[in-house]
Protein backbone atom coordinates (compact mmCIF):
# COMPACT_ATOMS: atom_id res chain seq x y z
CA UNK A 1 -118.92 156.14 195.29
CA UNK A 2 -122.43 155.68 194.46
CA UNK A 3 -123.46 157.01 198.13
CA UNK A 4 -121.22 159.91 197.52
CA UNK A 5 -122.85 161.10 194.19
CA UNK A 6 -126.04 160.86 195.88
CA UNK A 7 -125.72 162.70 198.83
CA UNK A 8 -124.29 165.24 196.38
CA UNK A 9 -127.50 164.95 194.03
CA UNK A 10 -129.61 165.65 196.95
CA UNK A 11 -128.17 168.96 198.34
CA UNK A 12 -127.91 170.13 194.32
CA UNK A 13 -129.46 174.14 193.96
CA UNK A 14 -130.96 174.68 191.11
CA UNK A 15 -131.24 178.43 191.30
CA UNK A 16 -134.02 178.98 192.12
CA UNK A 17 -133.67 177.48 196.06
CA UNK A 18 -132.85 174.69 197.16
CA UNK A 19 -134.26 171.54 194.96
CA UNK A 20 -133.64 167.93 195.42
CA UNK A 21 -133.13 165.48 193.65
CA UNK A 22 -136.12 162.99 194.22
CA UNK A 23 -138.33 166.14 194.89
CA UNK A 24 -140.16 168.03 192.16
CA UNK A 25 -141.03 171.56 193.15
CA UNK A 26 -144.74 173.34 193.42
CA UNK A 27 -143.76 176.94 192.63
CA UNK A 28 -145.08 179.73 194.71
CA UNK A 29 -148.98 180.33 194.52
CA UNK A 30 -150.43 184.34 194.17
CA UNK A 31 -153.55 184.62 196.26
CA UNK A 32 -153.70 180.59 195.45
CA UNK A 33 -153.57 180.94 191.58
CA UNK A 34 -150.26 180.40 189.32
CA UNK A 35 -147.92 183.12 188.71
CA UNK A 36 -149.16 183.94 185.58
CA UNK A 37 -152.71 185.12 187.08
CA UNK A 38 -150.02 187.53 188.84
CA UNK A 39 -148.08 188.85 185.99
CA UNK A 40 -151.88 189.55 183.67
CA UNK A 41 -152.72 191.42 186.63
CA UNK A 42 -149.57 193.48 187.40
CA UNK A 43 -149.33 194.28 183.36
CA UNK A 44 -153.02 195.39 183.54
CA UNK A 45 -152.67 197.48 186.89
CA UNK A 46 -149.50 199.39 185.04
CA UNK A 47 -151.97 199.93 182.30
CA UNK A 48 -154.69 201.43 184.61
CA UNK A 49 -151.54 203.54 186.56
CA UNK A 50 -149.88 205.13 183.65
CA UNK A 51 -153.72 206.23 182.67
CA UNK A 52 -154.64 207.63 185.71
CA UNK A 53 -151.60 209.22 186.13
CA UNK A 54 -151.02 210.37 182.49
CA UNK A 55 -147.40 208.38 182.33
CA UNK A 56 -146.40 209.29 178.76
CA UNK A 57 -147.09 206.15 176.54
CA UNK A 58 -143.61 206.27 175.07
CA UNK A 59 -141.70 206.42 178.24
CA UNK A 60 -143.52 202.83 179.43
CA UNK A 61 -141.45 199.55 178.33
CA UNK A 62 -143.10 196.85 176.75
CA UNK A 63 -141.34 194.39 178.09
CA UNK A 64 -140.05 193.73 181.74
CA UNK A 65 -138.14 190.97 183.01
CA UNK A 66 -138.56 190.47 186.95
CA UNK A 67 -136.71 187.63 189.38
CA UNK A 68 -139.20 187.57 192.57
CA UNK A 69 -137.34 185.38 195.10
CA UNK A 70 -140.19 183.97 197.04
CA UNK A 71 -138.88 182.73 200.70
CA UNK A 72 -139.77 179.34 202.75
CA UNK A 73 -142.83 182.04 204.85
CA UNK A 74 -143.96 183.54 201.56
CA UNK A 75 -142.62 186.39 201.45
CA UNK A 76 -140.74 188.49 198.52
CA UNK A 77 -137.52 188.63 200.03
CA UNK A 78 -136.10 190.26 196.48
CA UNK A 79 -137.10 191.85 193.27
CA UNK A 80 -134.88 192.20 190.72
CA UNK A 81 -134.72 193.63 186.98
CA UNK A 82 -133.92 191.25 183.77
CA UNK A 83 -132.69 193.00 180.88
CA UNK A 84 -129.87 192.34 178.49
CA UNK A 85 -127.27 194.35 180.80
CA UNK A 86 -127.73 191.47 183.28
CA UNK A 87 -125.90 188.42 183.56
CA UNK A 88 -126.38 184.51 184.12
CA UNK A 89 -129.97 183.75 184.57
CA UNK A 90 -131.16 187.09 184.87
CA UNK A 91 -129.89 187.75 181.62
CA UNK A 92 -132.91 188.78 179.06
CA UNK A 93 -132.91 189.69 175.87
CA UNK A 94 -134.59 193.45 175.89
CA UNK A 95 -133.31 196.53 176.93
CA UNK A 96 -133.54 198.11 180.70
CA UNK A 97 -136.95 198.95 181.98
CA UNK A 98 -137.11 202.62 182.01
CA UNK A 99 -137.46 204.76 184.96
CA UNK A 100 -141.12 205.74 184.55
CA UNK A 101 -142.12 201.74 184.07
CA UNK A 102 -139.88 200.53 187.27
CA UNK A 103 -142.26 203.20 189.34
CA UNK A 104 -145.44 202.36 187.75
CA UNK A 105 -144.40 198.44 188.04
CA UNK A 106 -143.75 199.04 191.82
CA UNK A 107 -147.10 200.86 192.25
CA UNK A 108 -148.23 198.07 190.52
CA UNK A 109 -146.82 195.66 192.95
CA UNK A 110 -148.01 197.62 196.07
CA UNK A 111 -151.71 198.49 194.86
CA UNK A 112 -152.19 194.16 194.12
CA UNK A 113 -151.34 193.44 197.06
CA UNK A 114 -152.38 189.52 197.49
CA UNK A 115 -150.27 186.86 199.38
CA UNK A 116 -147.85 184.37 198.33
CA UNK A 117 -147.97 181.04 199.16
CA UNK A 118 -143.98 179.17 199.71
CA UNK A 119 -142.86 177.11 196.68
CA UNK A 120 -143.26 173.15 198.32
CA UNK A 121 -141.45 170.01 197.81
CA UNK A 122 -143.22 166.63 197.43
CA UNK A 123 -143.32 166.25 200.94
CA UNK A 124 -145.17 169.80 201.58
CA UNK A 125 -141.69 171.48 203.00
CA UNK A 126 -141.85 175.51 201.58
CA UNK A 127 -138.68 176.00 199.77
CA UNK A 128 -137.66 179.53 199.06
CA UNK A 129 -137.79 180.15 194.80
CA UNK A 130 -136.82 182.65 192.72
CA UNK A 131 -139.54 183.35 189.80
CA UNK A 132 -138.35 184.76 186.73
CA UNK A 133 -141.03 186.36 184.56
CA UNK A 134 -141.53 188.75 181.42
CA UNK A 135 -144.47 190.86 181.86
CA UNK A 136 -145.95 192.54 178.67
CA UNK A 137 -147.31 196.27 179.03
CA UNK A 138 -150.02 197.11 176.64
CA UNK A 139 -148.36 200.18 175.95
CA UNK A 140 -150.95 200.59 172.76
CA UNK A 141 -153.54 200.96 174.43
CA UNK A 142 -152.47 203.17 177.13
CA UNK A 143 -151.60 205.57 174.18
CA UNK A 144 -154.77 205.61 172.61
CA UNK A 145 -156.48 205.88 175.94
CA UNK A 146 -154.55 209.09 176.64
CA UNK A 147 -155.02 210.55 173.24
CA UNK A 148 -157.94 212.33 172.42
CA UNK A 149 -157.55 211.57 168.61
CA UNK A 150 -156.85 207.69 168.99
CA UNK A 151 -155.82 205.24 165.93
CA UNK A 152 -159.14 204.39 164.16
CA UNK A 153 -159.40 201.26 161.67
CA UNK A 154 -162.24 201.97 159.62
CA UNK A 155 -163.62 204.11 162.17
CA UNK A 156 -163.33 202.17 165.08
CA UNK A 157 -161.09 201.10 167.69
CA UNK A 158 -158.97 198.44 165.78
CA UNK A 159 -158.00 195.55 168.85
CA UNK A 160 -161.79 194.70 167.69
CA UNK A 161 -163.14 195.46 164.26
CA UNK A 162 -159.63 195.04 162.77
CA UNK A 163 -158.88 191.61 164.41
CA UNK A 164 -161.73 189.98 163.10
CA UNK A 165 -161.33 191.80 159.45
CA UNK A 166 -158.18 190.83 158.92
CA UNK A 167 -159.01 187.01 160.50
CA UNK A 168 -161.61 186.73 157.86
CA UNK A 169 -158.71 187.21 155.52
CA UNK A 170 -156.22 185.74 155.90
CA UNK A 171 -155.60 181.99 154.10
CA UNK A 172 -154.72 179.66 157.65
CA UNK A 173 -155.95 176.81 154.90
CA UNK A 174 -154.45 173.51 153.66
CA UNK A 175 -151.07 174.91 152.58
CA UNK A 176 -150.78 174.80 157.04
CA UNK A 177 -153.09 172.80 158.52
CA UNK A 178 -152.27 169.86 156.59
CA UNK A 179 -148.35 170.46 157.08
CA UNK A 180 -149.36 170.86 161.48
CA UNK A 181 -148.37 174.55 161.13
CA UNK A 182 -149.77 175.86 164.12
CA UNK A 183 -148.45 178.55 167.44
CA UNK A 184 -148.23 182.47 167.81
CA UNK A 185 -147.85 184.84 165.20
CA UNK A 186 -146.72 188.46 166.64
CA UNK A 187 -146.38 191.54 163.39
CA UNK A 188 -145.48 194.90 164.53
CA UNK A 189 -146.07 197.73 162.09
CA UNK A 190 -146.36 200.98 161.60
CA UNK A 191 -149.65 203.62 160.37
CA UNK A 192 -148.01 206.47 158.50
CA UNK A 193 -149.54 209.64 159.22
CA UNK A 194 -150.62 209.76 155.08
CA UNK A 195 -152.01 206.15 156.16
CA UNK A 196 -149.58 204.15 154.44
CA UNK A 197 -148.32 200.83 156.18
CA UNK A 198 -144.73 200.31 156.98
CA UNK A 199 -143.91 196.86 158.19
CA UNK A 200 -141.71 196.61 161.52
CA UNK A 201 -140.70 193.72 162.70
CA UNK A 202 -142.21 190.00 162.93
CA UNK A 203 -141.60 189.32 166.52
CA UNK A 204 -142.56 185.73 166.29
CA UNK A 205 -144.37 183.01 163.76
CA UNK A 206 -144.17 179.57 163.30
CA UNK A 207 -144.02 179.39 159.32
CA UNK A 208 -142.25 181.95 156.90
CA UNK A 209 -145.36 181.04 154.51
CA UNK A 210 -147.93 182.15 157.30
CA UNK A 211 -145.68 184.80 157.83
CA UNK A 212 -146.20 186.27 154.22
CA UNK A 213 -149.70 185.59 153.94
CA UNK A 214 -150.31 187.45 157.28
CA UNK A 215 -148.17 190.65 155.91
CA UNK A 216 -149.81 190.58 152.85
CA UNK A 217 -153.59 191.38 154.51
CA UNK A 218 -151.86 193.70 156.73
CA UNK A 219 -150.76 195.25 153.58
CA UNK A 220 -154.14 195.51 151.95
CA UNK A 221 -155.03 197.39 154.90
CA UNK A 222 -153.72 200.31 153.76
CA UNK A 223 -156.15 203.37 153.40
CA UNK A 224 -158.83 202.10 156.26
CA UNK A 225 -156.78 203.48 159.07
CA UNK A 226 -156.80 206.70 160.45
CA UNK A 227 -153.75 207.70 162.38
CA UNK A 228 -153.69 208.64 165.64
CA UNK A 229 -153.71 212.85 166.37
CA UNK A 230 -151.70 214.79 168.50
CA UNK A 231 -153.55 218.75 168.49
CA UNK A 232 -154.80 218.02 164.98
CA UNK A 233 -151.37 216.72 163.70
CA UNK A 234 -151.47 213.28 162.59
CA UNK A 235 -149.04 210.53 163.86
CA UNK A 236 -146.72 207.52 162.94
CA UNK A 237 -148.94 205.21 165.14
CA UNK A 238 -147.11 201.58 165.92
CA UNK A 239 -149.55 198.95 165.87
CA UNK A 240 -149.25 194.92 166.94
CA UNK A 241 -150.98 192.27 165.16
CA UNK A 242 -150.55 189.31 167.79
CA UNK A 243 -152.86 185.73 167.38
CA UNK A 244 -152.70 181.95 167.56
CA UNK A 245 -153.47 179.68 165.11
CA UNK A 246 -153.94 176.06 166.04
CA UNK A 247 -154.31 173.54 163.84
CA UNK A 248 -157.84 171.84 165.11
């Protein structure tokens, strides 16, 4: 009985290709570097495509969900979509990448270029792997590069001056550090065109209390930000507050 359960352990697939039991897998290698070196440079080629190519901002996804099944010689034997219209583990929860992203994404993919090296077993045999992964586009910034009149925070481009004004601002004091509150807080919001702020959505935080404290100096930001201009007329501009705080 025992002999039967192994031999079934060992021929177990796990998705992803075939992955035994006493054998943890190496996942495939881009160019020899882990996958996420590959999806920071796919989401910044889509950036540099949608420029160059003046892809309208609004018509790029922020999020994409790919599968690349990586076979036993390296290559990408399949690419496939994850969105919420998808099923078992390709299953994600964000809607369909629109048309315009799945060609810039596939430029993407043919301009990097690069090899793959086979996921391995413990014993150096390549076993063929399916990668899932969700690749953020910087769709911000592509918008204010294509827009002569971009969103200003006190007169300059705000992924600089207005990360480090609101840092200085915000309380990440005892009330946290002393409770371990620590990890990713992610605050979309809105610039009104009369430069009121609207709050969106908090996409992820670790703490309702940080979560507060972080709204209220993006609240008191109100009046420093110019919105964005399209042929003089100003814009509901979405912006994204997104930064770690680690409890040192």
């Amino acid at each position: 009985m025992i002999n039967c359960l192994l031999s079934i352990l060992f021929t177990l697939l796990a998705g992803t290709g075939a992955v035994f039991a006493q054998s943890e897998v190496t996942p495939p290698a881009f160019n020899g570097a882990v996958i996420r070196v590959f999806m920071t440079r796919m989401a910044a080629t889509v950036e540099k495509i949608a420029i160059e190519q003046q892809i309208p901002a609004d018509s790029i996804s922020p999020v994409v969900g790919i599968a690349l099944q990586i076979d036993k010689a390296g290559n990408v034997a399949e690419w496939r979509y994850m969105d919420n219209t998808q099923e078992g583990r390709d299953h994600a929860e964000f809607a369909p990448a629109t048309a315009a992203t799945r060609r810039a994404m596939e430029k993407a993919f043919d301009r990097l270029g690069g090899t793959w090296s086979p996921a391995t077993l413990t014993d150096g045999s390549p076993v063929s792997y399916t990668s899932r992964m969700t690749i953020r586009i910087p769709v911000e910034k592509i918008r204010r590069a294509q827009d002569a009149d971009p969103l200003l925070f006190m007169g300059e481009n705000p992924d600089e001056n207005f990360h480090a004004w609101a840092k200085m601002r915000i309380r990440y004091d005892g009330r946290f550090t002393e409770k371990g509150v620590e990890g990713a807080v992610h605050v979309r919001f809105y610039i009104e065109p009369d430069g009121r702020i609207a709050i969106g959505e908090v996409v992820q935080s670790p703490d309702e209390r940080l979560t507060k404290e972080v709204l209220r100096v993006i609240r008191s930001s109100k009046g420093k930000w110019t919105p964005r201009k399209v042929r003089g007329v100003p814009q509901r501009t979405a912006y994204e507050y997104r930064v770690n705080y680690h409890n040192n």
